[in-house]
mmCIF file of C-alpha atoms in Angstrom:
data_model
loop_
_atom_site.group_PDB
_atom_site.id
_atom_site.type_symbol
_atom_site.label_atom_id
_atom_site.label_comp_id
_atom_site.label_asym_id
_atom_site.label_seq_id
_atom_site.Cartn_x
_atom_site.Cartn_y
_atom_site.Cartn_z
ATOM 1 C CA MET A 23 57.010 66.750 77.840
ATOM 2 C CA THR A 24 59.108 64.729 75.436
ATOM 3 C CA TYR A 25 58.152 61.067 75.149
ATOM 4 C CA LYS A 26 60.426 58.223 74.135
ATOM 5 C CA ARG A 27 59.904 56.609 70.667
ATOM 6 C CA SER A 28 60.562 52.993 69.544
ATOM 7 C CA ALA A 29 60.430 51.417 65.997
ATOM 8 C CA GLY A 30 60.339 47.854 64.838
ATOM 9 C CA LEU A 31 59.738 45.268 62.181
ATOM 10 C CA LEU A 32 57.084 42.645 62.215
ATOM 11 C CA LEU A 33 58.141 39.842 59.729
ATOM 12 C CA PHE A 34 55.526 37.718 58.166
ATOM 13 C CA ARG A 35 55.543 34.797 55.799
ATOM 14 C CA ARG A 36 52.962 32.968 53.761
ATOM 15 C CA THR A 37 52.756 29.290 54.621
ATOM 16 C CA GLY A 38 50.756 28.197 51.647
ATOM 17 C CA ASP A 39 48.135 26.724 54.042
ATOM 18 C CA GLY A 40 45.378 29.299 53.543
ATOM 19 C CA SER A 41 42.723 26.694 53.081
ATOM 20 C CA ARG A 42 42.618 25.408 56.790
ATOM 21 C CA PRO A 43 40.609 27.341 59.300
ATOM 22 C CA GLU A 44 42.466 28.005 62.487
ATOM 23 C CA PRO A 45 40.700 28.144 65.906
ATOM 24 C CA GLY A 46 40.323 31.654 67.392
ATOM 25 C CA ASN A 47 39.548 32.511 70.995
ATOM 26 C CA GLY A 48 36.657 34.813 70.189
ATOM 27 C CA ALA A 49 38.396 38.107 70.701
ATOM 28 C CA GLY A 50 40.508 40.383 68.558
ATOM 29 C CA VAL A 51 41.829 38.251 65.695
ATOM 30 C CA GLU A 52 38.986 36.710 63.829
ATOM 31 C CA ALA A 53 39.235 32.909 63.664
ATOM 32 C CA GLY A 54 40.899 32.020 60.394
ATOM 33 C CA ALA A 55 41.771 35.556 59.578
ATOM 34 C CA GLY A 56 45.393 34.746 59.327
ATOM 35 C CA ALA A 57 45.129 31.329 57.747
ATOM 36 C CA GLY A 58 48.261 30.810 55.629
ATOM 37 C CA VAL A 59 50.312 33.437 57.385
ATOM 38 C CA GLU A 60 52.815 33.365 60.276
ATOM 39 C CA VAL A 61 54.539 36.216 62.076
ATOM 40 C CA LEU A 62 57.971 36.231 63.814
ATOM 41 C CA LEU A 63 57.822 37.219 67.421
ATOM 42 C CA GLY A 64 60.607 37.355 70.024
ATOM 43 C CA HIS A 65 60.488 36.221 73.675
ATOM 44 C CA MET A 66 61.742 38.987 75.850
ATOM 45 C CA GLY A 67 64.950 38.120 77.585
ATOM 46 C CA GLY A 68 66.136 38.624 81.073
ATOM 47 C CA PRO A 69 65.070 37.406 84.545
ATOM 48 C CA LEU A 70 61.739 39.385 84.616
ATOM 49 C CA TRP A 71 60.390 37.381 81.608
ATOM 50 C CA SER A 72 61.919 33.935 82.184
ATOM 51 C CA GLY A 73 59.288 31.221 82.741
ATOM 52 C CA LYS A 74 56.394 33.167 81.259
ATOM 53 C CA THR A 75 54.611 31.957 78.142
ATOM 54 C CA SER A 76 51.880 34.454 77.391
ATOM 55 C CA GLY A 77 51.859 38.162 76.975
ATOM 56 C CA ASP A 78 55.598 38.315 77.118
ATOM 57 C CA TRP A 79 56.458 37.958 73.364
ATOM 58 C CA ALA A 80 57.095 41.155 71.302
ATOM 59 C CA ILE A 81 57.752 42.468 67.873
ATOM 60 C CA PRO A 82 61.487 43.246 67.592
ATOM 61 C CA LYS A 83 61.759 46.834 68.263
ATOM 62 C CA GLY A 84 63.790 49.544 70.201
ATOM 63 C CA GLU A 85 64.231 53.155 71.117
ATOM 64 C CA TYR A 86 65.626 55.812 68.909
ATOM 65 C CA GLY A 87 66.482 59.524 69.129
ATOM 66 C CA PRO A 88 65.799 62.513 66.933
ATOM 67 C CA GLU A 89 68.836 61.890 64.748
ATOM 68 C CA GLU A 90 67.345 58.788 63.260
ATOM 69 C CA THR A 91 64.361 58.070 61.139
ATOM 70 C CA PRO A 92 61.857 55.555 62.529
ATOM 71 C CA ARG A 93 62.340 53.206 59.610
ATOM 72 C CA ASP A 94 66.156 53.379 60.013
ATOM 73 C CA ALA A 95 65.729 52.781 63.715
ATOM 74 C CA ALA A 96 63.418 49.737 63.065
ATOM 75 C CA ARG A 97 66.015 48.242 60.723
ATOM 76 C CA ARG A 98 68.893 48.893 63.158
ATOM 77 C CA GLU A 99 66.959 47.468 66.094
ATOM 78 C CA PHE A 100 66.113 44.289 64.122
ATOM 79 C CA THR A 101 69.867 43.704 63.702
ATOM 80 C CA GLU A 102 70.546 44.583 67.396
ATOM 81 C CA GLU A 103 67.870 42.224 68.708
ATOM 82 C CA ILE A 104 67.956 39.372 66.324
ATOM 83 C CA GLY A 105 71.648 39.430 65.198
ATOM 84 C CA LEU A 106 70.748 39.336 61.513
ATOM 85 C CA PRO A 107 70.451 41.951 58.881
ATOM 86 C CA PRO A 108 67.016 43.284 58.375
ATOM 87 C CA PRO A 109 65.132 41.851 55.462
ATOM 88 C CA GLU A 110 64.795 43.476 52.085
ATOM 89 C CA GLY A 111 61.386 43.868 50.603
ATOM 90 C CA GLU A 112 58.344 46.214 50.706
ATOM 91 C CA TYR A 113 57.952 47.668 54.135
ATOM 92 C CA LEU A 114 54.197 48.022 54.856
ATOM 93 C CA PRO A 115 53.524 50.725 57.463
ATOM 94 C CA LEU A 116 51.449 49.476 60.359
ATOM 95 C CA GLY A 117 51.148 52.874 61.973
ATOM 96 C CA GLU A 118 51.804 53.983 65.536
ATOM 97 C CA VAL A 119 50.514 53.084 68.925
ATOM 98 C CA ARG A 120 50.928 55.405 71.914
ATOM 99 C CA LEU A 121 51.493 53.410 75.159
ATOM 100 C CA SER A 122 50.160 54.444 78.477
ATOM 101 C CA SER A 123 53.702 55.523 79.345
ATOM 102 C CA GLY A 124 53.477 58.045 76.622
ATOM 103 C CA LYS A 125 56.008 56.155 74.411
ATOM 104 C CA LEU A 126 55.130 56.212 70.676
ATOM 105 C CA VAL A 127 55.733 52.836 68.988
ATOM 106 C CA THR A 128 55.945 52.645 65.096
ATOM 107 C CA ILE A 129 55.984 49.277 63.300
ATOM 108 C CA TRP A 130 56.359 48.060 59.703
ATOM 109 C CA ALA A 131 55.565 44.667 58.378
ATOM 110 C CA VAL A 132 57.927 43.066 55.782
ATOM 111 C CA GLU A 133 57.395 39.725 54.097
ATOM 112 C CA ALA A 134 60.425 37.521 54.610
ATOM 113 C CA ASP A 135 61.619 34.068 55.836
ATOM 114 C CA LEU A 136 64.150 33.648 58.699
ATOM 115 C CA ASP A 137 65.423 30.572 60.323
ATOM 116 C CA PRO A 138 65.035 31.164 64.071
ATOM 117 C CA ALA A 139 68.123 28.988 64.777
ATOM 118 C CA LEU A 140 70.329 31.658 63.177
ATOM 119 C CA MET A 141 69.394 34.259 65.737
ATOM 120 C CA VAL A 142 72.346 35.783 67.664
ATOM 121 C CA PRO A 143 70.646 38.125 70.132
ATOM 122 C CA GLY A 144 71.963 41.405 71.468
ATOM 123 C CA THR A 145 72.461 41.670 75.110
ATOM 124 C CA PHE A 146 71.846 44.108 78.033
ATOM 125 C CA THR A 147 73.285 44.411 81.441
ATOM 126 C CA LEU A 148 71.206 44.511 84.587
ATOM 127 C CA GLU A 149 71.852 44.424 88.365
ATOM 128 C CA TRP A 150 70.298 40.930 89.290
ATOM 129 C CA PRO A 151 69.016 40.277 91.822
ATOM 130 C CA PRO A 152 68.033 44.005 92.562
ATOM 131 C CA HIS A 153 70.368 45.683 95.016
ATOM 132 C CA SER A 154 72.780 42.735 95.078
ATOM 133 C CA GLY A 155 75.697 44.594 93.339
ATOM 134 C CA ASN A 156 75.762 41.648 90.900
ATOM 135 C CA VAL A 157 75.619 42.883 87.330
ATOM 136 C CA GLN A 158 74.678 40.210 84.728
ATOM 137 C CA GLU A 159 74.392 40.132 81.052
ATOM 138 C CA PHE A 160 70.992 38.911 79.434
ATOM 139 C CA PRO A 161 69.728 38.519 75.877
ATOM 140 C CA GLU A 162 67.431 41.226 74.584
ATOM 141 C CA LEU A 163 65.375 38.289 73.172
ATOM 142 C CA ASP A 164 66.021 34.781 74.375
ATOM 143 C CA ARG A 165 64.359 33.128 71.341
ATOM 144 C CA VAL A 166 62.197 33.879 68.230
ATOM 145 C CA ALA A 167 59.524 31.800 66.750
ATOM 146 C CA TRP A 168 57.006 31.754 63.852
ATOM 147 C CA CYS A 169 53.523 31.844 65.119
ATOM 148 C CA THR A 170 50.027 31.890 63.574
ATOM 149 C CA PRO A 171 48.057 35.079 64.165
ATOM 150 C CA GLU A 172 45.840 33.250 66.596
ATOM 151 C CA MET A 173 48.844 32.038 68.623
ATOM 152 C CA ALA A 174 50.408 35.448 68.424
ATOM 153 C CA GLN A 175 47.267 37.071 69.881
ATOM 154 C CA ASN A 176 47.753 35.184 73.161
ATOM 155 C CA MET A 177 51.687 35.507 73.122
ATOM 156 C CA LEU A 178 52.116 39.246 72.311
ATOM 157 C CA ILE A 179 52.328 41.878 74.946
ATOM 158 C CA PRO A 180 48.843 43.529 74.812
ATOM 159 C CA SER A 181 50.033 46.979 73.639
ATOM 160 C CA GLN A 182 51.329 45.394 70.410
ATOM 161 C CA LEU A 183 48.099 43.532 69.406
ATOM 162 C CA PRO A 184 46.914 46.499 67.203
ATOM 163 C CA PHE A 185 49.969 45.871 64.843
ATOM 164 C CA LEU A 186 49.053 42.263 64.376
ATOM 165 C CA GLU A 187 45.390 43.256 63.748
ATOM 166 C CA ARG A 188 46.464 45.818 61.236
ATOM 167 C CA LEU A 189 48.786 43.502 59.304
ATOM 168 C CA LEU A 190 45.883 40.976 59.003
ATOM 169 C CA VAL A 191 43.554 43.847 57.568
ATOM 170 C CA LEU A 192 46.299 44.708 55.038
ATOM 171 C CA LEU A 193 46.838 41.119 54.013
ATOM 172 C CA LYS A 194 43.125 40.621 53.703
ATOM 173 C CA ALA A 195 42.648 43.573 51.233
#
């Protein structure tokens, strides 16, 4: 069986505020582990995600085929979802996670700053409501935001939490 593959970029920036401890919730990301760092997450667009506030943010990523390398796909998907060119800089591999669906997700971290107000999201079409015959266009991501790792732990879809944890380990080393 051939499984789908996705690749993406997790942007992070240093805030210069590494001295302040940040509250944790006791699981996953250690309290204060990401002090002085923020990550850029996107809130998934479309009617299925509107109104939700936790577990519905994601690392910008998307599917690719055998004709494209994972890193090239990650850069292309960043542009498609955010509407801005992917940042230059050192791409830190955060590895892969296989989802319960079988899809293999590969993520890189890159240190960069980005103004969320500049985002011009890509779109997708969906029949909504289902079986209505009404096809509508929705943004892939309806907004992006910089978040502390502790905030991101509660906001990210659970399958992407290992990438956040791996980034924090890399930055701590």
